[in-house]
Amino acid sequence: MKYLQNAWIERTTMHLHRLLSRIGNGHFNIGVGRWEIYNVMKLKRLIEQVLYRMQDALRDLLLDSTAAYVHYLVNDCSAVLAIEGEDYSWDGNLIDSPFEPQRPAVFYLLLEMGPDMPYYSTAPDTFPETLRDILDDILRECHFIHTIEPSLMQSLIFAENLYLSSVGLLDCAIVKQREALVEYYHKALLPLQAYAARYAAYRELFFTNVKEFVEQIKNADKSSSEIKEDIAFQIRMRENLEHTVPLCIVIGPFWINVQPLREALIRKRQELTAALLKMLTEKLRIKTADVITCYNAINERMCEKPVSIEHIYDIRAYMEAVPELVVRLEDRMRGILYEYEILEGFLHNLPDADFQQKWNALAYPRSVLKQMVSVKEFHESEVDRFRKQQFADEAAFTASIEDINAYISKFTTLYDVSKVSEMSVEVRRLWKTVQELIDQGHIMNRRQELFEMAPISLNNLYELRSNFSAYRELWTVAADYLKLEETWIGNPLASVDLDGVRRGLQQTHDSLKDLLPLFRDQPQLLVVVEHFIQAVEAFRPNLDIMELLKCPYLEAIHWGQLAKEIGVKGKLSVDVGFDVFLDHGFRDHLETVRRVVVKAEQLRLEQEARWAEEERIRQIEEAYRRARAQRRQNRTEI
């Protein structure tokens, strides 16, 4: 266009100027300055002839260029021109194009995947209008090519808008070319868009998140066989992509590059396959590690250092079940090996650590059975060591029995009632020692049986415990009673449970009574039992005074009256301990206390009767007021 508007005009003008300037004055004088002379000169007719030829050349150029432009863009694809209607769908495969043109494609498009649908790097809808606008813009530009007259005849004055006549936008040839171009590209858009729509089926795959996909498989808790099917499916789908999605395809005037999208889809299938293989590898790693843990537990249990002969026999009993445990673990490992074959079937290489773990698990059964032989040999030497230890323990046990027997024989001659607490503590300690010796004897007899030796007699210990039980019962019952009595007397009277006191007295009395026949041949201890029985009987009268003092109707005025009549200086209440009342001799004033309590109960009964009468009168008055209010309401309504 720059050539037509500038260089073409300048060169034509210079060529004419050079030729005409040589002629000089006359009919071809380019220096004429008067219009009336110029109009009758042969020069004017020459310039008009040049103008017509330039316009013919320009028109021919535009028609030829337009035809070449359309011919280049419309690359003779008869299948595109044969499309009828706007509802075209791509029904064939994605590789073979039914729209192969006779000449090469004109435009390059890249097929990409969007969140909603596939799309092209350049919107196809813009092609018809853009190509038409380019054609029209060129034609419009050709309407502004100046004539040569103003630049050749410089002595004359011309208008500024003198242009060569060009081809119009509505010229029949131009209209025909334009319509052919627009129609071709409008129809070419239909298969182009239909082809892109076919790739919508791959949108879900394209945007699949590999981590989320694997988590879904894990949450589904699929078996290895199901995971195998998933892996095989991903491989089949990848191979299907390789055979069904092309690298590129030509549709009419468009050359479409599908390779980046194809590679992305194939890569996503490969990533999903690799993720599933990795997940299966991790699953098998956990299963294999669990089997190895079981083998290690068996080894640890067998290799425990025995601390006694019982421990050895426990380990031996466990070892009898080890072969069966090993067989079960081997069966488990065979099932896991089948799952490993799934990985091998997909030519998946295990990591070095997993590979080593797998073969360790396969080698463990032989290792465990070999370890059993070593453990049995070790136990033989340990049995000899524990047998020697048993002899030493038996001698020490016999000496302990003799010592405790001598100590108890001496201790049971003590009968000082003033040392009840110390006696009960020592009795409990001795009883515990005897019981521990009996338990130790049972343990030693079990060991004697394991060593195939004669049992140790425990009859003397049983006899010692039987003889000592009555002595233990005496001092423990006495000590427990003294603690209870101290609690009953020392705690606030309000917190003392009289029923609990009665039960405690009766139980202590019954226990001591049962001991009397046992100590009939031991006068000193019989005196001790009778002493505590008398102590229990001596406390019983306190129950009556305690029950009276805990009367709920006693108020401050009554406590003051009691203090005054009995001669107590100080404030009395149910919140003080019973020892205070004993110190002031309340046991000697039982009738006085009973009289005050009876009076307090009578006052309470009179007060309750008065309250009941007042409540009855209040209810009568309330009923009367309600009845009067009802009568007033009835009169108001009338």
XYZ file of C-alpha atoms in Angstrom:
638
model
C 0.000 0.000 0.000
C 2.892 2.376 0.681
C 4.208 1.610 -2.799
C 0.908 2.472 -4.445
C 0.392 5.652 -2.460
C 3.980 6.931 -2.665
C 6.595 5.174 -4.779
C 4.308 4.340 -7.704
C 3.079 7.929 -8.067
C 6.546 9.421 -7.573
C 8.253 7.131 -10.102
C 5.558 7.670 -12.737
C 5.733 11.444 -12.238
C 9.541 11.499 -12.420
C 9.559 9.346 -15.553
C 7.079 11.656 -17.369
C 8.834 14.782 -16.120
C 12.173 13.527 -17.446
C 10.747 12.741 -20.892
C 8.567 15.845 -21.276
C 11.172 18.286 -20.000
C 13.405 17.419 -22.969
C 10.716 18.517 -25.477
C 10.624 22.077 -24.217
C 7.973 24.660 -25.221
C 4.962 23.589 -27.278
C 2.039 21.233 -26.764
C 3.983 19.226 -24.137
C 5.342 22.133 -22.081
C 5.007 21.030 -18.439
C 5.820 24.524 -17.271
C 2.592 26.125 -18.576
C 0.969 28.274 -15.943
C -2.436 29.125 -17.441
C -5.440 26.818 -17.303
C -7.010 28.068 -20.600
C -3.826 27.153 -22.447
C -3.409 23.834 -20.563
C -6.948 22.743 -21.384
C -6.248 22.954 -25.195
C -2.785 21.390 -25.054
C -2.008 17.836 -26.160
C -0.272 17.449 -22.755
C -3.621 17.385 -20.990
C -4.888 14.570 -23.209
C -1.618 12.654 -22.580
C -1.981 12.994 -18.823
C -5.615 11.876 -18.999
C -4.505 8.839 -21.005
C -1.889 8.021 -18.324
C -4.560 8.483 -15.594
C -6.920 6.024 -17.292
C -4.167 3.471 -17.709
C -3.134 3.844 -14.035
C -6.737 3.364 -12.909
C -7.084 0.284 -15.119
C -3.840 -1.092 -13.694
C -4.981 -0.359 -10.107
C -8.342 -2.045 -10.672
C -6.726 -5.087 -12.254
C -4.255 -5.238 -9.369
C -7.007 -5.100 -6.723
C -9.172 -7.669 -8.450
C -6.229 -10.026 -8.888
C -5.007 -9.433 -5.287
C -8.472 -9.969 -3.868
C -8.848 -13.159 -5.840
C -5.412 -14.338 -4.679
C -6.260 -13.373 -1.066
C -9.485 -15.331 -1.096
C -7.902 -18.171 -3.038
C -5.159 -18.464 -0.394
C -7.565 -18.393 2.551
C -10.230 -20.584 1.014
C -8.095 -23.663 0.546
C -10.619 -25.700 -1.403
C -12.056 -28.057 1.229
C -15.200 -29.386 -0.396
C -16.307 -31.121 2.826
C -16.507 -27.753 4.582
C -18.596 -26.248 1.796
C -20.895 -29.263 1.884
C -21.891 -28.647 5.527
C -25.551 -27.713 5.865
C -27.210 -26.406 9.006
C -25.729 -25.173 12.276
C -26.045 -28.372 14.363
C -22.964 -30.196 13.148
C -21.434 -32.802 15.497
C -18.104 -34.608 15.193
C -19.079 -38.262 15.050
C -15.873 -39.842 13.812
C -12.599 -40.509 15.626
C -10.309 -37.709 16.736
C -7.404 -38.656 14.491
C -8.867 -38.777 10.975
C -10.240 -35.502 9.676
C -12.990 -35.534 7.019
C -12.081 -31.912 6.285
C -8.671 -32.312 4.677
C -8.192 -29.388 2.214
C -6.558 -29.680 -1.200
C -4.012 -27.093 -0.197
C -2.127 -26.551 3.104
C -3.920 -25.120 6.127
C -3.682 -21.390 6.610
C -3.979 -20.828 10.349
C -2.333 -22.435 13.390
C -4.472 -23.074 16.485
C -3.508 -24.621 19.826
C -6.193 -26.731 21.521
C -6.222 -26.171 25.307
C -8.398 -27.273 28.230
C -10.335 -24.753 30.286
C -12.206 -25.157 33.609
C -15.551 -25.229 31.793
C -14.739 -26.574 28.337
C -11.889 -26.952 25.814
C -10.911 -23.853 23.867
C -8.523 -22.717 21.119
C -5.620 -20.323 21.554
C -7.448 -17.929 19.208
C -11.227 -17.704 19.307
C -12.472 -19.197 16.000
C -15.510 -16.900 15.966
C -13.267 -13.924 15.218
C -11.934 -15.311 11.924
C -14.823 -14.483 9.517
C -15.181 -10.875 10.613
C -11.439 -10.294 10.897
C -10.651 -11.650 7.416
C -13.522 -9.669 5.899
C -12.370 -6.500 7.653
C -8.818 -6.969 6.345
C -10.161 -7.218 2.788
C -12.375 -4.158 3.154
C -9.643 -2.112 4.828
C -7.266 -2.704 1.908
C -9.925 -1.700 -0.592
C -10.642 1.449 1.372
C -6.955 2.339 1.494
C -6.796 2.082 -2.327
C -9.425 4.805 -2.597
C -6.828 7.338 -1.410
C -4.099 7.086 -4.114
C -3.375 10.550 -5.568
C -3.231 11.331 -9.303
C 0.073 12.397 -10.944
C -1.287 15.708 -12.323
C -0.617 17.952 -9.282
C 2.967 16.726 -8.897
C 3.726 16.922 -12.671
C 2.112 20.286 -13.462
C 3.594 22.244 -10.597
C 2.838 25.658 -12.185
C -0.905 24.990 -11.939
C -3.044 24.827 -8.822
C -5.134 21.634 -8.260
C -7.594 20.469 -5.599
C -6.164 18.346 -2.778
C -8.658 15.461 -3.119
C -7.773 14.255 -6.563
C -7.540 10.426 -6.311
C -7.407 7.561 -8.768
C -10.665 5.716 -9.254
C -10.435 2.251 -7.583
C -12.609 -0.809 -7.017
C -15.656 -0.138 -4.810
C -16.683 -2.223 -1.786
C -19.924 -3.076 -3.524
C -18.321 -4.105 -6.760
C -19.900 -7.338 -7.955
C -16.586 -9.204 -8.082
C -15.608 -7.971 -4.618
C -18.991 -8.834 -3.153
C -18.765 -12.327 -4.600
C -15.241 -12.855 -3.247
C -16.204 -11.512 0.182
C -19.271 -13.725 0.434
C -17.266 -16.775 -0.589
C -14.635 -16.020 2.090
C -17.125 -15.392 4.902
C -19.265 -18.397 4.001
C -16.246 -20.691 3.913
C -15.020 -19.637 7.358
C -18.491 -19.632 8.877
C -18.902 -23.235 7.804
C -15.337 -24.121 8.850
C -16.164 -23.014 12.407
C -18.796 -25.730 12.804
C -16.466 -28.780 12.641
C -13.790 -26.814 14.476
C -16.059 -26.193 17.466
C -17.552 -29.692 17.280
C -14.045 -31.178 17.398
C -13.154 -29.149 20.506
C -16.415 -30.217 22.158
C -15.338 -33.863 21.873
C -12.458 -33.124 24.281
C -14.906 -32.109 27.030
C -14.911 -35.793 27.984
C -11.286 -35.376 29.138
C -11.929 -32.312 31.313
C -12.456 -34.328 34.520
C -9.222 -36.241 33.917
C -7.306 -33.053 33.116
C -8.305 -31.397 36.417
C -8.086 -34.521 38.595
C -6.056 -33.918 41.766
C -3.740 -36.901 42.211
C -3.550 -36.612 46.026
C -7.332 -36.410 46.398
C -7.745 -39.329 44.001
C -5.401 -41.501 46.098
C -7.162 -40.460 49.322
C -10.497 -41.545 47.849
C -9.020 -44.947 46.979
C -7.602 -45.254 50.512
C -10.921 -44.295 52.111
C -12.690 -46.890 49.971
C -10.398 -49.492 51.626
C -10.048 -51.485 48.440
C -8.345 -54.846 48.288
C -5.115 -55.363 46.386
C -7.020 -57.080 43.567
C -9.276 -54.050 43.207
C -6.267 -51.738 43.214
C -4.726 -53.960 40.534
C -7.831 -53.421 38.403
C -7.580 -49.659 38.961
C -3.925 -49.647 37.872
C -4.704 -51.743 34.794
C -7.555 -49.372 33.960
C -5.246 -46.348 34.153
C -2.723 -48.068 31.878
C -5.443 -48.993 29.369
C -6.731 -45.445 29.388
C -3.224 -44.101 28.823
C -2.718 -46.436 25.876
C -6.130 -45.459 24.575
C -5.085 -41.795 24.681
C -1.939 -42.610 22.751
C -3.984 -44.288 19.996
C -7.069 -42.066 19.885
C -5.761 -38.533 20.459
C -3.620 -37.138 17.602
C -0.614 -34.865 17.793
C -2.296 -32.533 15.314
C -5.192 -32.419 12.892
C -6.247 -30.258 9.928
C -9.824 -29.022 9.730
C -10.391 -26.927 6.629
C -8.152 -23.847 6.806
C -7.020 -24.626 10.388
C -3.993 -26.637 11.518
C -4.711 -27.623 15.138
C -1.898 -28.545 17.524
C -3.246 -31.113 20.026
C 0.152 -32.336 21.247
C 0.394 -30.275 24.509
C -3.111 -31.338 25.591
C -2.459 -34.936 24.551
C 0.795 -35.048 26.519
C -0.899 -33.480 29.563
C -3.659 -36.114 29.523
C -1.178 -38.956 29.069
C 1.009 -37.514 31.827
C -2.002 -37.340 34.171
C -2.779 -41.010 33.511
C 0.857 -41.845 34.213
C 0.762 -39.841 37.462
C -2.402 -41.637 38.590
C -0.819 -44.985 37.725
C 2.370 -44.108 39.620
C 0.332 -42.893 42.616
C -1.659 -46.138 42.743
C 1.529 -48.201 42.486
C 3.074 -46.153 45.274
C -0.042 -46.579 47.419
C 0.004 -50.341 46.863
C 3.721 -50.384 47.690
C 3.055 -48.561 50.972
C 0.204 -50.941 51.761
C 2.455 -53.959 51.222
C 5.225 -52.279 53.214
C 2.891 -51.987 56.207
C 1.705 -55.596 55.861
C 5.264 -56.903 55.560
C 6.402 -54.793 58.507
C 3.548 -56.261 60.570
C 4.708 -59.800 59.731
C 8.287 -58.888 60.669
C 7.011 -57.375 63.927
C 5.314 -60.683 64.734
C 8.533 -62.577 64.020
C 10.478 -60.145 66.209
C 7.931 -60.603 69.004
C 8.430 -64.379 68.793
C 12.196 -63.962 68.938
C 12.004 -61.536 71.861
C 9.697 -63.860 73.781
C 11.954 -66.883 73.214
C 15.148 -64.963 73.993
C 13.937 -63.529 77.298
C 16.516 -64.127 80.014
C 14.796 -66.468 82.503
C 14.643 -65.285 86.104
C 13.230 -68.493 87.558
C 12.467 -72.078 86.703
C 8.809 -71.098 86.182
C 9.925 -68.558 83.632
C 11.834 -71.262 81.748
C 8.773 -73.523 81.638
C 6.608 -70.596 80.477
C 9.040 -69.954 77.617
C 9.125 -73.661 76.783
C 5.325 -73.771 76.700
C 5.334 -70.774 74.401
C 7.994 -72.354 72.176
C 5.775 -75.401 71.649
C 3.339 -73.141 69.792
C 6.054 -71.330 67.817
C 6.108 -73.740 64.817
C 2.374 -73.262 64.356
C 2.771 -69.489 64.664
C 5.540 -69.574 62.061
C 3.333 -71.585 59.686
C 0.528 -69.038 60.040
C 2.942 -66.179 59.420
C 4.320 -67.983 56.363
C 0.760 -68.308 55.039
C 0.252 -64.590 55.572
C 3.497 -63.830 53.784
C 2.514 -66.022 50.839
C -0.615 -63.918 50.420
C 1.510 -60.765 50.579
C 3.875 -62.241 47.973
C 0.913 -62.633 45.633
C 0.283 -58.930 46.076
C 3.955 -58.216 45.366
C 3.491 -60.098 42.102
C 0.941 -57.452 41.146
C 3.708 -54.849 41.296
C 6.033 -57.105 39.337
C 3.321 -57.589 36.721
C 3.336 -53.838 36.156
C 7.176 -53.805 36.038
C 7.289 -51.625 39.147
C 10.654 -51.582 40.926
C 10.486 -51.675 44.719
C 12.568 -49.183 46.710
C 15.724 -50.744 48.148
C 14.371 -50.650 51.708
C 11.119 -52.390 50.707
C 13.008 -54.971 48.680
C 15.237 -55.743 51.682
C 12.225 -55.870 54.000
C 10.449 -58.344 51.734
C 13.388 -60.781 51.685
C 13.947 -60.380 55.425
C 10.347 -61.471 55.996
C 10.886 -64.510 53.774
C 14.071 -65.457 55.648
C 12.604 -65.091 59.161
C 10.975 -68.566 59.495
C 14.311 -70.345 59.132
C 15.923 -67.827 61.489
C 13.231 -68.338 64.159
C 13.420 -72.137 64.027
C 17.206 -71.977 64.256
C 16.909 -69.649 67.245
C 14.662 -72.185 68.998
C 17.495 -74.741 69.025
C 19.890 -72.220 70.586
C 17.338 -71.236 73.237
C 16.739 -74.860 74.245
C 20.473 -75.424 74.747
C 20.704 -72.249 76.816
C 17.761 -73.333 79.004
C 19.481 -76.597 79.903
C 22.331 -74.716 81.551
C 19.887 -72.333 83.251
C 17.921 -75.228 84.773
C 21.072 -76.488 86.532
C 21.732 -73.011 87.880
C 18.181 -72.625 89.239
C 18.303 -76.122 90.815
C 21.338 -75.087 92.851
C 19.567 -71.878 93.796
C 16.549 -73.911 94.923
C 18.637 -75.841 97.443
C 19.922 -72.581 98.934
C 16.401 -71.078 99.027
C 15.043 -74.184 100.762
C 17.632 -73.909 103.539
C 16.914 -70.199 104.003
C 13.155 -70.892 104.045
C 13.516 -73.512 106.780
C 15.586 -71.103 108.876
C 12.953 -68.364 108.453
C 10.224 -70.714 109.676
C 12.216 -71.591 112.786
C 12.920 -67.917 113.527
C 9.297 -66.778 113.174
C 8.060 -69.742 115.212
C 10.398 -68.899 118.074
C 9.513 -65.187 117.949
C 5.752 -65.815 117.948
C 6.034 -68.302 120.814
C 7.738 -65.633 122.876
C 5.467 -62.812 121.707
C 2.220 -64.601 122.619
C 3.203 -64.536 126.288
C 2.699 -60.731 126.337
C -0.673 -59.466 127.653
C -0.198 -55.799 128.651
C -3.587 -54.101 127.966
C -1.981 -50.657 128.204
C -0.048 -51.334 124.964
C -2.967 -52.316 122.751
C -1.883 -50.130 119.831
C 1.708 -51.405 119.789
C 0.530 -54.988 120.203
C -1.951 -54.738 117.309
C 0.712 -53.283 114.985
C 3.164 -56.057 115.803
C 0.470 -58.723 115.520
C -0.492 -57.512 112.054
C 3.169 -57.499 111.009
C 3.698 -61.049 112.262
C 0.513 -62.254 110.591
C 1.658 -60.730 107.287
C 5.072 -62.400 107.691
C 3.474 -65.803 108.294
C 1.228 -65.373 105.262
C 4.213 -64.377 103.121
C 6.099 -67.469 104.273
C 3.120 -69.653 103.318
C 2.952 -68.009 99.870
C 6.691 -68.472 99.498
C 6.262 -72.123 100.464
C 3.672 -72.615 97.713
C 6.064 -71.052 95.197
C 8.914 -73.274 96.342
C 6.727 -76.383 96.139
C 5.776 -75.501 92.565
C 9.469 -75.216 91.811
C 10.137 -78.516 93.599
C 7.585 -80.114 91.293
C 9.251 -78.573 88.229
C 12.637 -79.863 89.420
C 11.005 -83.284 90.073
C 11.951 -83.047 93.772
C 9.970 -83.923 96.911
C 7.669 -81.122 98.155
C 8.448 -79.114 101.302
C 6.048 -79.674 104.207
C 4.118 -76.548 105.237
C 2.104 -78.162 108.037
C 4.087 -76.386 110.745
C 3.325 -73.025 109.095
C -0.400 -73.831 108.849
C -0.419 -74.888 112.507
C 1.451 -71.724 113.501
C -1.049 -69.559 111.611
C -3.989 -71.409 113.171
C -2.627 -71.005 116.713
C -1.756 -67.362 116.137
C -5.108 -66.403 114.589
C -6.936 -66.133 117.954
C -4.153 -63.995 119.417
C -4.249 -61.778 116.309
C -8.046 -61.493 116.533
C -7.866 -60.403 120.195
C -5.456 -57.521 119.728
C -6.836 -56.308 116.398
C -10.432 -56.268 117.723
C -9.286 -54.475 120.874
C -7.283 -51.881 118.933
C -10.105 -51.301 116.455
C -12.615 -50.842 119.293
C -10.451 -48.301 121.091
C -10.113 -46.302 117.860
C -13.892 -46.375 117.384
C -14.523 -45.322 120.965
C -12.081 -42.459 120.580
C -13.929 -41.372 117.430
C -17.367 -41.545 119.082
C -16.230 -39.500 122.058
C -13.913 -37.018 120.349
C -15.970 -36.050 117.272
C -18.808 -33.493 117.503
C -21.945 -35.138 118.851
C -23.955 -34.011 115.807
C -21.753 -36.109 113.488
C -21.967 -39.328 115.544
C -24.149 -42.050 113.984
C -25.861 -43.764 116.921
C -26.841 -46.769 114.798
C -23.193 -47.137 113.813
C -22.198 -46.934 117.487
C -24.660 -49.701 118.383
C -23.432 -51.906 115.539
C -19.787 -51.300 116.511
C -20.432 -52.173 120.162
C -22.372 -55.320 119.268
C -19.824 -56.555 116.729
C -16.936 -55.975 119.156
C -18.826 -57.685 121.957
C -19.659 -60.708 119.780
C -16.068 -61.015 118.511
C -14.668 -60.916 122.046
C -17.259 -63.433 123.303
C -16.169 -65.850 120.563
C -12.576 -65.631 121.857
C -13.404 -66.722 125.425
C -13.430 -70.491 124.684
C -10.165 -70.222 122.764
C -8.239 -68.766 125.733
C -9.759 -71.019 128.419
C -6.337 -72.614 129.003
C -4.526 -69.244 129.054
C -5.697 -67.316 132.145
C -3.636 -64.215 131.432
C -5.109 -63.753 127.950
C -8.573 -64.662 129.235
C -8.300 -61.725 131.629
C -7.436 -59.460 128.667
C -10.546 -60.600 126.762
C -12.787 -60.048 129.802
C -11.225 -56.625 130.330
C -12.264 -55.430 126.884
C -15.712 -57.023 127.194
C -16.201 -54.981 130.362
C -14.981 -51.865 128.525
C -17.641 -52.422 125.853
C -20.356 -52.978 128.460
C -19.199 -49.870 130.316
C -19.748 -47.722 127.209
C -23.306 -48.943 126.518
C -24.998 -46.567 129.064
C -23.598 -43.637 127.097
C -25.990 -44.462 124.252
C -29.016 -43.279 126.235
C -27.523 -39.909 127.136
C -26.161 -39.479 123.588
C -29.583 -40.171 122.094
C -31.211 -37.600 124.408
C -28.566 -34.954 123.662
C -29.026 -35.448 119.889
C -32.733 -34.573 120.167
C -33.481 -32.169 117.270
C -35.904 -30.091 119.419
C -33.200 -28.850 121.805
C -32.636 -25.140 121.263
C -30.260 -22.639 122.844
C -32.637 -21.980 125.748
C -32.762 -25.682 126.585
C -28.964 -26.038 126.397
C -28.720 -23.075 128.755
C -31.180 -24.697 131.159
C -29.147 -27.934 131.137
C -25.923 -26.082 131.822
C -27.554 -24.197 134.685
C -29.136 -27.235 136.340
C -26.035 -29.435 135.996
C -23.666 -26.633 136.894
C -21.690 -26.327 133.680
C -19.812 -23.098 133.091
C -19.702 -22.618 129.370
C -21.852 -22.896 126.262
C -23.209 -26.300 125.357
C -24.520 -27.523 121.991
C -24.698 -30.590 119.838
C -21.574 -29.384 118.012
C -19.205 -30.190 120.917
C -17.682 -33.636 121.497
C -19.261 -36.172 123.839
C -16.118 -36.095 125.953
C -17.178 -32.609 127.142
C -20.457 -33.994 128.444
C -18.651 -36.911 130.118
C -16.216 -34.531 131.798
C -19.165 -32.589 133.295
C -20.814 -35.734 134.606
C -23.878 -35.844 132.361
C -24.120 -39.611 132.943
C -25.065 -38.849 136.546
C -27.858 -36.448 135.457
C -29.735 -38.666 133.044
C -33.158 -37.800 134.501
C -32.416 -34.075 134.334
C -31.494 -34.359 130.682
C -34.575 -36.498 129.981
C -36.851 -33.971 131.684
C -35.454 -31.077 129.630
C -35.730 -33.083 126.429
C -39.351 -34.078 127.183
C -40.188 -30.457 127.892
C -38.547 -29.391 124.606
C -40.585 -32.001 122.722
C -43.817 -30.833 124.368
C -43.073 -27.221 123.463
C -42.396 -28.245 119.895
C -45.685 -30.185 119.716
C -47.607 -27.204 121.092
C -45.860 -24.900 118.650
C -46.653 -27.188 115.716
C -50.313 -27.370 116.823
C -50.442 -23.577 116.982
C -48.903 -23.325 113.534
C -51.445 -25.802 112.175
C -54.341 -23.793 113.652
C -52.966 -20.566 112.203
C -52.617 -22.224 108.791
C -56.235 -23.495 108.984
C -57.515 -19.994 109.819
C -55.441 -18.505 107.016
C -56.889 -20.961 104.516
C -60.450 -20.145 105.657
C -59.803 -16.425 105.261
C -58.247 -16.973 101.853
C -61.278 -18.998 100.716
C -63.613 -16.261 101.968
C -61.690 -13.567 100.071
C -61.766 -15.611 96.868
C -65.525 -16.173 97.204
C -66.160 -12.458 97.787
C -64.014 -11.503 94.781
C -65.964 -14.003 92.641
C -69.312 -12.541 93.715
C -68.114 -9.032 92.827
C -66.988 -10.203 89.406
C -70.370 -11.867 88.768
C -72.255 -8.669 89.685
C -70.009 -6.627 87.383
C -70.705 -8.955 84.454
C -74.461 -8.734 85.051
